[in-house]
Short mmCIF file of C-alpha atoms in Angstrom, two decimals:
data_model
loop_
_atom_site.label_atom_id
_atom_site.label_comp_id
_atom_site.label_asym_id
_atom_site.label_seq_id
_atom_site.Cartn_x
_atom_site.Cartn_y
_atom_site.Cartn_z
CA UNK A 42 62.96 128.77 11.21
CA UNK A 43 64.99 130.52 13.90
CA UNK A 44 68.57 130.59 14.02
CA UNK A 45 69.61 128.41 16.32
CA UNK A 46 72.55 129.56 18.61
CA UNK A 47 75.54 127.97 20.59
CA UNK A 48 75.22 128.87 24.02
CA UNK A 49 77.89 128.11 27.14
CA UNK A 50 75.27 128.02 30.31
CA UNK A 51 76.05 128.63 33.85
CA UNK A 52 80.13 128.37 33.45
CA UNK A 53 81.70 128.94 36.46
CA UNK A 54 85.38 130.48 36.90
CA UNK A 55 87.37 131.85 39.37
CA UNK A 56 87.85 135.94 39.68
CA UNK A 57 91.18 135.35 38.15
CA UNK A 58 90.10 134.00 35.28
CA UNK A 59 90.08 129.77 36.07
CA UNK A 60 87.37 127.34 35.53
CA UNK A 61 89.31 124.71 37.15
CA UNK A 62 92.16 124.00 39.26
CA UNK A 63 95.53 122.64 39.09
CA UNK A 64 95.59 118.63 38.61
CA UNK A 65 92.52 117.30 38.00
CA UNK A 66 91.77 113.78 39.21
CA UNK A 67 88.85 110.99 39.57
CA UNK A 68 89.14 111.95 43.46
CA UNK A 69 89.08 115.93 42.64
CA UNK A 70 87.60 116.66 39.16
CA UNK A 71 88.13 120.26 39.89
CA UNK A 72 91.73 119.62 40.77
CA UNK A 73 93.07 121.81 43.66
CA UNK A 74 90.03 123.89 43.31
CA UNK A 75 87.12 123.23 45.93
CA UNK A 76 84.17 123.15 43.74
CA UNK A 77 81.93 124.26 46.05
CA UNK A 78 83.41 127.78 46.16
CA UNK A 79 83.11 127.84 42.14
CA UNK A 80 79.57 126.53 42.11
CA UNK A 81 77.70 127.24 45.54
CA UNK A 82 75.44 129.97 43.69
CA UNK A 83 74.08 127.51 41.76
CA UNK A 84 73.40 124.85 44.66
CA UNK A 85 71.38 127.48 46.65
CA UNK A 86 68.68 127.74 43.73
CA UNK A 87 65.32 126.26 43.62
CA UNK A 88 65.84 125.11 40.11
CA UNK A 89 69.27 123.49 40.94
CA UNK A 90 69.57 119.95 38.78
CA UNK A 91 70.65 118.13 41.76
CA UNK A 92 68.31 119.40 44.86
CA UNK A 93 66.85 117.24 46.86
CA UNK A 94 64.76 118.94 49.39
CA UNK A 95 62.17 121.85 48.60
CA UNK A 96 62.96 125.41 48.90
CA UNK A 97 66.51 127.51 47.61
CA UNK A 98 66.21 130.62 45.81
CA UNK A 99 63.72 131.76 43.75
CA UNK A 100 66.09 135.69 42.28
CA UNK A 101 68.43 136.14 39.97
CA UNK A 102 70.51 133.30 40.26
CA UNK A 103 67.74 130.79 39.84
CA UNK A 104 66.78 132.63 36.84
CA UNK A 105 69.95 132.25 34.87
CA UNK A 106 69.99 128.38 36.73
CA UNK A 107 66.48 127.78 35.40
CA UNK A 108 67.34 129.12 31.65
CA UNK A 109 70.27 126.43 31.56
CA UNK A 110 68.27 123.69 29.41
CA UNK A 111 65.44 126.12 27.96
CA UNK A 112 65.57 125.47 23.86
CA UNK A 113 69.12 123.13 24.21
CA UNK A 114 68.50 120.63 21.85
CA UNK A 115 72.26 119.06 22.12
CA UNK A 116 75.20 119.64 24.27
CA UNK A 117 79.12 119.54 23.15
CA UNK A 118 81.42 119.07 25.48
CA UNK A 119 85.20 118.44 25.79
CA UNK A 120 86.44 114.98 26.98
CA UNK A 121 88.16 116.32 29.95
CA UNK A 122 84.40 117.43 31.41
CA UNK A 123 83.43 113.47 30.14
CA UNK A 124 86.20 111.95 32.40
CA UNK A 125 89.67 112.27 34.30
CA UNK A 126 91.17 109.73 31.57
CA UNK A 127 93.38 110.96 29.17
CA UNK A 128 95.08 109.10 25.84
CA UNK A 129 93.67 105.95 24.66
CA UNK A 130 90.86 104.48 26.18
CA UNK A 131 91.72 101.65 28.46
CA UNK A 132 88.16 99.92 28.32
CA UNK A 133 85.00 101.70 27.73
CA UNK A 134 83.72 101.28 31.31
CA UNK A 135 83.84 105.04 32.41
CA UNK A 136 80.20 106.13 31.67
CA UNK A 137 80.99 109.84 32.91
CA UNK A 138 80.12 111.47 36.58
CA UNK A 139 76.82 111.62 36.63
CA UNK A 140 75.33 108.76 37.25
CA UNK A 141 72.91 106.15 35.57
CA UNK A 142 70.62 109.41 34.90
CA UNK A 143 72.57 111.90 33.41
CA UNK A 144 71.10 115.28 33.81
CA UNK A 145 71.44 116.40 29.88
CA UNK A 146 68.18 114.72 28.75
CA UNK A 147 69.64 115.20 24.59
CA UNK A 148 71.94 113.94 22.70
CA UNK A 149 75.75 114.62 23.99
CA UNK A 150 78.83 114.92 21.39
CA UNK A 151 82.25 114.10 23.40
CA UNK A 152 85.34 115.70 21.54
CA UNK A 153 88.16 113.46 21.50
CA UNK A 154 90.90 112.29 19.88
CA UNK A 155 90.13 108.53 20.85
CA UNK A 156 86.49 107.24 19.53
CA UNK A 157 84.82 104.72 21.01
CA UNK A 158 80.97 103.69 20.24
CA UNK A 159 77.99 105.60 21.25
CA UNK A 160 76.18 104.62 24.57
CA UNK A 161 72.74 105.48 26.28
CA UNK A 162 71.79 106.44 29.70
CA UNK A 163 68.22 106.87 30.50
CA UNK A 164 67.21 109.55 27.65
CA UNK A 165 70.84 110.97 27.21
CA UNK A 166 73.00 109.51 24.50
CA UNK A 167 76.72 110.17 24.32
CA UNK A 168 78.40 110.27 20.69
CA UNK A 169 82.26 110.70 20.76
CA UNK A 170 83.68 112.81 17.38
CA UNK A 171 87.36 112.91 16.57
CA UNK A 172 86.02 116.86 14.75
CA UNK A 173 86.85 120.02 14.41
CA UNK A 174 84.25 122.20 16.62
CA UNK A 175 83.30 123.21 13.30
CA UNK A 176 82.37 119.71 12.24
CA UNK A 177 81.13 118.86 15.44
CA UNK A 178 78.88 122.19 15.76
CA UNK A 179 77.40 120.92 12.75
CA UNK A 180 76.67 117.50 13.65
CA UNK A 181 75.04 118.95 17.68
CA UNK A 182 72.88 121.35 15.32
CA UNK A 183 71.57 118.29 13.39
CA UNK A 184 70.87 116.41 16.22
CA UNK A 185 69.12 119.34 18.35
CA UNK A 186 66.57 119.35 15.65
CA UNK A 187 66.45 123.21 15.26
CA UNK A 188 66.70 124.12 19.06
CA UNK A 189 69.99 125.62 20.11
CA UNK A 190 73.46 123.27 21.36
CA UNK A 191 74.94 124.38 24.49
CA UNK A 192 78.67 124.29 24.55
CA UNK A 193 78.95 122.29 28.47
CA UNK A 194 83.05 123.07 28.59
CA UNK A 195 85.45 122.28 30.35
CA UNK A 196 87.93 125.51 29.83
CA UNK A 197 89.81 124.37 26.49
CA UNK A 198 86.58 123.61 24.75
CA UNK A 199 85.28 126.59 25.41
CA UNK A 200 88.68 128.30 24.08
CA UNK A 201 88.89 126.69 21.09
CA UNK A 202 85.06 127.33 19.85
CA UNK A 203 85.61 130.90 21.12
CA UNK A 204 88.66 130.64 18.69
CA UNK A 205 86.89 129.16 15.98
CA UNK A 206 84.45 132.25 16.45
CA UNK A 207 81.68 129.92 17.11
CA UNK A 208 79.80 131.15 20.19
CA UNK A 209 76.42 133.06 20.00
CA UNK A 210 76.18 133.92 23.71
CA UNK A 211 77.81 133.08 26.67
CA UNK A 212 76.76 133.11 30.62
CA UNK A 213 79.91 132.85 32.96
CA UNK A 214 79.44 132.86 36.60
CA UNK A 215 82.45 134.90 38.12
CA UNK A 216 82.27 133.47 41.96
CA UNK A 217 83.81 135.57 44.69
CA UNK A 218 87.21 133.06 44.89
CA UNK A 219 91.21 133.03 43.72
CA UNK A 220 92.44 129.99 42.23
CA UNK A 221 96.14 131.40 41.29
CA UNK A 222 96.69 128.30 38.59
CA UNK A 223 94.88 125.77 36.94
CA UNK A 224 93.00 125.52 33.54
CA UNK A 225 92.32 129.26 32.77
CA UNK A 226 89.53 130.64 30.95
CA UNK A 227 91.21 134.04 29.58
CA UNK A 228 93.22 136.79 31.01
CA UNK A 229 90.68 139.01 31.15
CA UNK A 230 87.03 138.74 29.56
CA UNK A 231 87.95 141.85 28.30
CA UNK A 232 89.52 140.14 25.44
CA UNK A 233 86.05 139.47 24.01
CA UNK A 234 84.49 142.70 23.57
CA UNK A 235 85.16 143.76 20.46
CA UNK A 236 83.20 140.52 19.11
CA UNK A 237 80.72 140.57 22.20
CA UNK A 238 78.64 142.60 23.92
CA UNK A 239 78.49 142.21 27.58
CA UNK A 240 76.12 142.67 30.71
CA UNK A 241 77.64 142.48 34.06
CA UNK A 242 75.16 141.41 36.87
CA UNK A 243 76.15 141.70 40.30
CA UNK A 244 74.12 139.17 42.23
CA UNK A 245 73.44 139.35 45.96
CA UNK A 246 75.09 135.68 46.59
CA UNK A 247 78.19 137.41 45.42
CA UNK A 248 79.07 135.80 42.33
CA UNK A 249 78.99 138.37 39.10
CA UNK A 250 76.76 137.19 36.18
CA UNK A 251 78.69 137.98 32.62
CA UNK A 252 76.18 137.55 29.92
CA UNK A 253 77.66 137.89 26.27
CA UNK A 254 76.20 138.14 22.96
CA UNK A 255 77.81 138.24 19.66
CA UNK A 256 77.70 141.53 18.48
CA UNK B 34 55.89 115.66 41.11
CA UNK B 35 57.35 119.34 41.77
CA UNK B 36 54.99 121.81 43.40
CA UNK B 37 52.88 123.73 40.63
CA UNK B 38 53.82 127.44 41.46
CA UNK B 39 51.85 130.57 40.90
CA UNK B 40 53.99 133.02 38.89
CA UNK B 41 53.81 136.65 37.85
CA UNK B 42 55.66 137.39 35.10
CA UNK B 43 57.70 140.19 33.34
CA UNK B 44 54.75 142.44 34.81
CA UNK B 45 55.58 146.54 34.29
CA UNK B 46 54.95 148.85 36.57
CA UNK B 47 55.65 153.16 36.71
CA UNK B 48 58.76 153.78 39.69
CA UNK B 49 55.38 155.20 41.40
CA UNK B 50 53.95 152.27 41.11
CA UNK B 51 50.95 152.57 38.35
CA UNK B 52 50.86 149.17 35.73
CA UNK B 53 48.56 150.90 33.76
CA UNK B 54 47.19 154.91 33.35
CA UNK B 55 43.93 156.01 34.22
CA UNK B 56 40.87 156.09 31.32
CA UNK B 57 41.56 152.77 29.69
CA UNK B 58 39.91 152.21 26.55
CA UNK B 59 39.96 150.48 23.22
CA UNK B 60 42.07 152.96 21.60
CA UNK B 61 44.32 153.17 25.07
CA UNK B 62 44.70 150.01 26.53
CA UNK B 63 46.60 151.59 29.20
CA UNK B 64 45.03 154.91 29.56
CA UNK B 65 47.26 157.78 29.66
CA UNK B 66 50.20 155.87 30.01
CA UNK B 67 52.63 155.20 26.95
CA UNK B 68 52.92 151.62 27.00
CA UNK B 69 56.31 151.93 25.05
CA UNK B 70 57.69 153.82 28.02
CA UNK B 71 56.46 150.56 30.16
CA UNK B 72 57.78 148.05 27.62
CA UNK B 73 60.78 149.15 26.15
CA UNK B 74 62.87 146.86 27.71
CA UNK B 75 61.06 144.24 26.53
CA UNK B 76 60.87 145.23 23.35
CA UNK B 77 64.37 145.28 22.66
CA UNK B 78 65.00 141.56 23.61
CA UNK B 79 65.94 138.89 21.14
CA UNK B 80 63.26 137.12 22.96
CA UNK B 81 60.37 139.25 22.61
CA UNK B 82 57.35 137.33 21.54
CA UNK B 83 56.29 140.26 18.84
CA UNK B 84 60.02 140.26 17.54
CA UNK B 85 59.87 140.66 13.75
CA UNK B 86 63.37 141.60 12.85
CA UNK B 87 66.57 139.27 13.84
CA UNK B 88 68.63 140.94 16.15
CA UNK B 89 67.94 142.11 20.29
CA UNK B 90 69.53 142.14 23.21
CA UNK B 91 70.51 138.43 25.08
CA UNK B 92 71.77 140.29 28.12
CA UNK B 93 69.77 140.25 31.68
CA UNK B 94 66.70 141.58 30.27
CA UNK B 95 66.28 138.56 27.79
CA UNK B 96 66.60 136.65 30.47
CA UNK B 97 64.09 137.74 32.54
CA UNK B 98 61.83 137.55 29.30
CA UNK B 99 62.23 134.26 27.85
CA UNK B 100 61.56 132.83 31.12
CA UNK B 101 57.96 134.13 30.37
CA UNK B 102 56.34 130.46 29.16
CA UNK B 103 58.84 128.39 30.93
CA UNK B 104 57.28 125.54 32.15
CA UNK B 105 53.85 127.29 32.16
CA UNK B 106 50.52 125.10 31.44
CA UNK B 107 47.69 127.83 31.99
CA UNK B 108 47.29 131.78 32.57
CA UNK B 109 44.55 133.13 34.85
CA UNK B 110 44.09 136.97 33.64
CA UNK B 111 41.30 139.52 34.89
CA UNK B 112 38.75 140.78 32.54
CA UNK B 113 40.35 144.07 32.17
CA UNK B 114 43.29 142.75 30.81
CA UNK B 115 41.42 140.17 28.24
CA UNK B 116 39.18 143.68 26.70
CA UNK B 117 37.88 147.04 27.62
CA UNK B 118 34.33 146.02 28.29
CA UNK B 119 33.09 146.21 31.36
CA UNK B 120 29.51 144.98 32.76
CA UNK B 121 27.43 142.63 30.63
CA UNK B 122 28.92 141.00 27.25
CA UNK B 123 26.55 143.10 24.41
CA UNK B 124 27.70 140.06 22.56
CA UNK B 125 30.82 137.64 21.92
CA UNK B 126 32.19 139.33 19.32
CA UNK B 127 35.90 140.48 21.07
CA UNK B 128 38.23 137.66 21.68
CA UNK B 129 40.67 139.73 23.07
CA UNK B 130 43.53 142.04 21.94
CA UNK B 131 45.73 139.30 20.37
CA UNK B 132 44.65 138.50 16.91
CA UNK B 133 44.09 135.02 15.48
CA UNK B 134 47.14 133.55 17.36
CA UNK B 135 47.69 134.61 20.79
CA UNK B 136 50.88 134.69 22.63
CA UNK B 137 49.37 132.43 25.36
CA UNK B 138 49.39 128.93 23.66
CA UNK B 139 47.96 127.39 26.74
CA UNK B 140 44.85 127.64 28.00
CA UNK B 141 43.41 131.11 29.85
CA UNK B 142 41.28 131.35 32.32
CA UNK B 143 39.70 135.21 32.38
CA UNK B 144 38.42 136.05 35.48
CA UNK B 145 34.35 137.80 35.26
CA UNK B 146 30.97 138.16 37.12
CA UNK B 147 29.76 138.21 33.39
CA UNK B 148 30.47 134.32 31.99
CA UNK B 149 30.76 133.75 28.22
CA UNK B 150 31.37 130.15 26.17
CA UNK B 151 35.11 129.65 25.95
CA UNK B 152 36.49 129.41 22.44
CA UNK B 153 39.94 128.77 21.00
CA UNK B 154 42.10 130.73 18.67
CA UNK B 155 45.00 128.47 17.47
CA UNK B 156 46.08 126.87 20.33
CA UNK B 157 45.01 129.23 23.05
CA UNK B 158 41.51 128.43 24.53
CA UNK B 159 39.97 130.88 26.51
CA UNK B 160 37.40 130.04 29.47
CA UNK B 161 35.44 132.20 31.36
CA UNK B 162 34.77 131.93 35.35
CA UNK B 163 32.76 133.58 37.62
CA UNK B 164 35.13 132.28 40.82
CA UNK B 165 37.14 133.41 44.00
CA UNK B 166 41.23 133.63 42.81
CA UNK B 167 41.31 130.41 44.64
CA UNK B 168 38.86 128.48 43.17
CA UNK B 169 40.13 129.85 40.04
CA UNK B 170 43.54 128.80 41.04
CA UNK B 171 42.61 125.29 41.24
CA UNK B 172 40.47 125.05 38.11
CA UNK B 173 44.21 126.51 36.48
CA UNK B 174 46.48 123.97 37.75
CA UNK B 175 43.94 121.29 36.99
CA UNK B 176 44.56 122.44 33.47
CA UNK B 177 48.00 122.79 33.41
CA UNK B 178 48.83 119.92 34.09
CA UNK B 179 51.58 119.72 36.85
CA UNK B 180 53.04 122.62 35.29
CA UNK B 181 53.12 126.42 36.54
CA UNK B 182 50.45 128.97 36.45
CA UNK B 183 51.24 132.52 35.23
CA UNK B 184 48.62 134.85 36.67
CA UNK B 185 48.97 137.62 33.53
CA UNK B 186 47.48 140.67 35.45
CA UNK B 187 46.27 143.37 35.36
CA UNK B 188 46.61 145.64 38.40
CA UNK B 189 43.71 144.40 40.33
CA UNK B 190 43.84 140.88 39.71
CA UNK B 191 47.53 140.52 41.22
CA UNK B 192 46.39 142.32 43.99
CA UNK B 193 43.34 139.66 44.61
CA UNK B 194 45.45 136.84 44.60
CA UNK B 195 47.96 138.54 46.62
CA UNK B 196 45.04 138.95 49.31
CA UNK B 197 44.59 135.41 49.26
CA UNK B 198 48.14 134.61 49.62
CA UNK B 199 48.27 132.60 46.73
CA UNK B 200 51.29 134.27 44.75
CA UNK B 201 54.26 132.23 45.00
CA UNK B 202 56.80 134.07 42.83
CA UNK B 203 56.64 137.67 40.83
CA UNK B 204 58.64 139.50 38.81
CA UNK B 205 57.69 143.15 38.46
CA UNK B 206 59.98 145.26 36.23
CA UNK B 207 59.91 148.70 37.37
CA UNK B 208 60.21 151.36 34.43
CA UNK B 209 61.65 154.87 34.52
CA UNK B 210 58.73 156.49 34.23
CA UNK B 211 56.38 158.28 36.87
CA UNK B 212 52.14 158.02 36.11
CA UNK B 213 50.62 159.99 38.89
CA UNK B 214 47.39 158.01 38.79
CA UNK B 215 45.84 154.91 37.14
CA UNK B 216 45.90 151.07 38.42
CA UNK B 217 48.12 150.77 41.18
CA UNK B 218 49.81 147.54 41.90
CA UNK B 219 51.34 149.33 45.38
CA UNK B 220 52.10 151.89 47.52
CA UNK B 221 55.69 150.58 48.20
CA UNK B 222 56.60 146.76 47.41
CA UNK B 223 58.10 147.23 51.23
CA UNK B 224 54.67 146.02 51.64
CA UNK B 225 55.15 142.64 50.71
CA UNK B 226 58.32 141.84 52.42
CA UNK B 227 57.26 140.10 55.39
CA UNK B 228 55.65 137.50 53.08
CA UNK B 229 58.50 137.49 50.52
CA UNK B 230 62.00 137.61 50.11
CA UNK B 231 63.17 140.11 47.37
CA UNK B 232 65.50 140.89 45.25
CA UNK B 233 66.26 143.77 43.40
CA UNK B 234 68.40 143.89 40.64
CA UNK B 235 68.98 146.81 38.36
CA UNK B 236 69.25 146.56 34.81
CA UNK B 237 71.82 148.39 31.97
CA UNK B 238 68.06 149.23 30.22
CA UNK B 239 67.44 151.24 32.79
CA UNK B 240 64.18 148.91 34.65
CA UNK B 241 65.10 147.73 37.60
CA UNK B 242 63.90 144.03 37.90
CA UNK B 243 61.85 143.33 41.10
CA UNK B 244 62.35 138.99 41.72
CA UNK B 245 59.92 138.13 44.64
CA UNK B 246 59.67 134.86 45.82
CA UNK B 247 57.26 133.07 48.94
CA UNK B 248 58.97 132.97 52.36
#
């Protein structure tokens, strides 16, 4: 049976190092960042989750676009990417952004410290774990049913499974923008090579690809 | 339901433009050319479909490799890539260079003036036409069932179906290696940029990754 990895897919951050801005809100879930400047690259793909009309690009950018839910069997993500609530849960009537048709399509483990039940949209299911990323890394990998988990983010989950030297391989979108402050990714990715290996892609939209793999 | 696309994939080509040497045989599928100096770059991936040992690169190359079956339902290949037989069938004895479990696992449609009765090996079947690329082109989709078709190659074949206008995307890695003669895919690819936008991206292995798609 292959091994099966944990992968962060198409992560956007700023060239200084943020993968989200200052004061995040329902209104502006980026907080002051506009999050068309982080994810525009993405938009202009053919294979872009939410396009509506035919055409967009077909290069480099729709490649890594296209790879983001090839083999994911599960995603993990942190409850600040679930929702702009923080603390206890008030009532459990925040489903999450996206809609009554989520675009994860497998099962989807929200880390929190406040549990509330499971719930089901279309075919995507959303379990919330009070877990280490240990723990819940091992619960996703159950659940993905031997494909790989992708780790969806936001900045601090990423950080602490980084931490917990969990990542197999990583694809961060550098986009051609300053954010000066918000929720910050690292100082410099060069903090990761000496347990990664790294590809830098240039891409003509202008964002830089950063593909990692543990070495 | 999504347009089905016609795709070349992870297709090698010499810098001088050759995919395959001159005197091709049984013993030298590609002639005089070293197909390690073609294919080392795939080779090395983690995703490389002959991979025996754990370990490879995940960096831009894997990519561009493991997008290989991605949403494909059917493969339309000339008869020079399925064996080294030309003319009239002697008899049905060759089923192609694969072994008892071909890397296609969908179904393959091999171009000839010289039909045969398909057959299967494990779950690749192989059928045999006697058709123009287009009316082999709609035979494919038919079979694929709203998914993509990957036209495999060779040389000549991709240059048929380019004739006919009937590519809609292509990658073409181009390897650091000069042929002189053999099966040329193209004088320049400056050729084919008034029907497609390219882009070229070069990678750390040293192939520079052509990404063509339909204007």
């Amino acid at each position: 049976m292959p091994q099966q990895l944990l992968r962060v897919q198409s992560f956007a951050v700023s060239r200084d190092g943020f993968g989200a801005g200052e004061g995040q809100s329902l209104e502006r879930p980026f907080g002051h960042a506009d999050p068309a400047a982080l994810f525009a690259w993405r938009a202009a793909t053919a294979s872009f989750v939410y396009r509506t009309e035919p055409g967009g690009t077909r290069g480099l950018d729709d490649y890594l676009t296209r790879d983001y839910d090839r083999n994911i069997g599960a995603e993990i993500m942190g409850r600040n990417k679930f929702g702009p609530q923080r603390g206890p849960w008030e009532n459990h009537d925040w489903q999450g952004w996206w809609g009554d048709n989520p675009p994860f399509h497998v099962p989807v483990f929200v880390l929190t410290h406040h549990e509330r039940p499971s719930f089901t949209l279309a075919d995507t299911t959303f379990h919330f774990l009070d877990a280490s990323p240990a723990e819940a890394l091992k619960r996703a990998k159950q659940a993905a049913d031997g494909r790989d988990v992708r780790l969806g983010g936001g900045v601090a989950t990423i950080r602490e499974f980084l931490e917990a030297d969990l990542v197999d391989e990583m694809h961060i979108a550098v986009a051609p923008v300053d954010l000066g402050r918000g929720e910050r990714l690292w100082e410099s990715h060069h903090e990761l090579l000496d347990r990664f290996h790294l590809e830098s892609v240039p891409s003509p939209s202008g964002v830089t690809h950063l593909l990692f793999w543990r070495r």
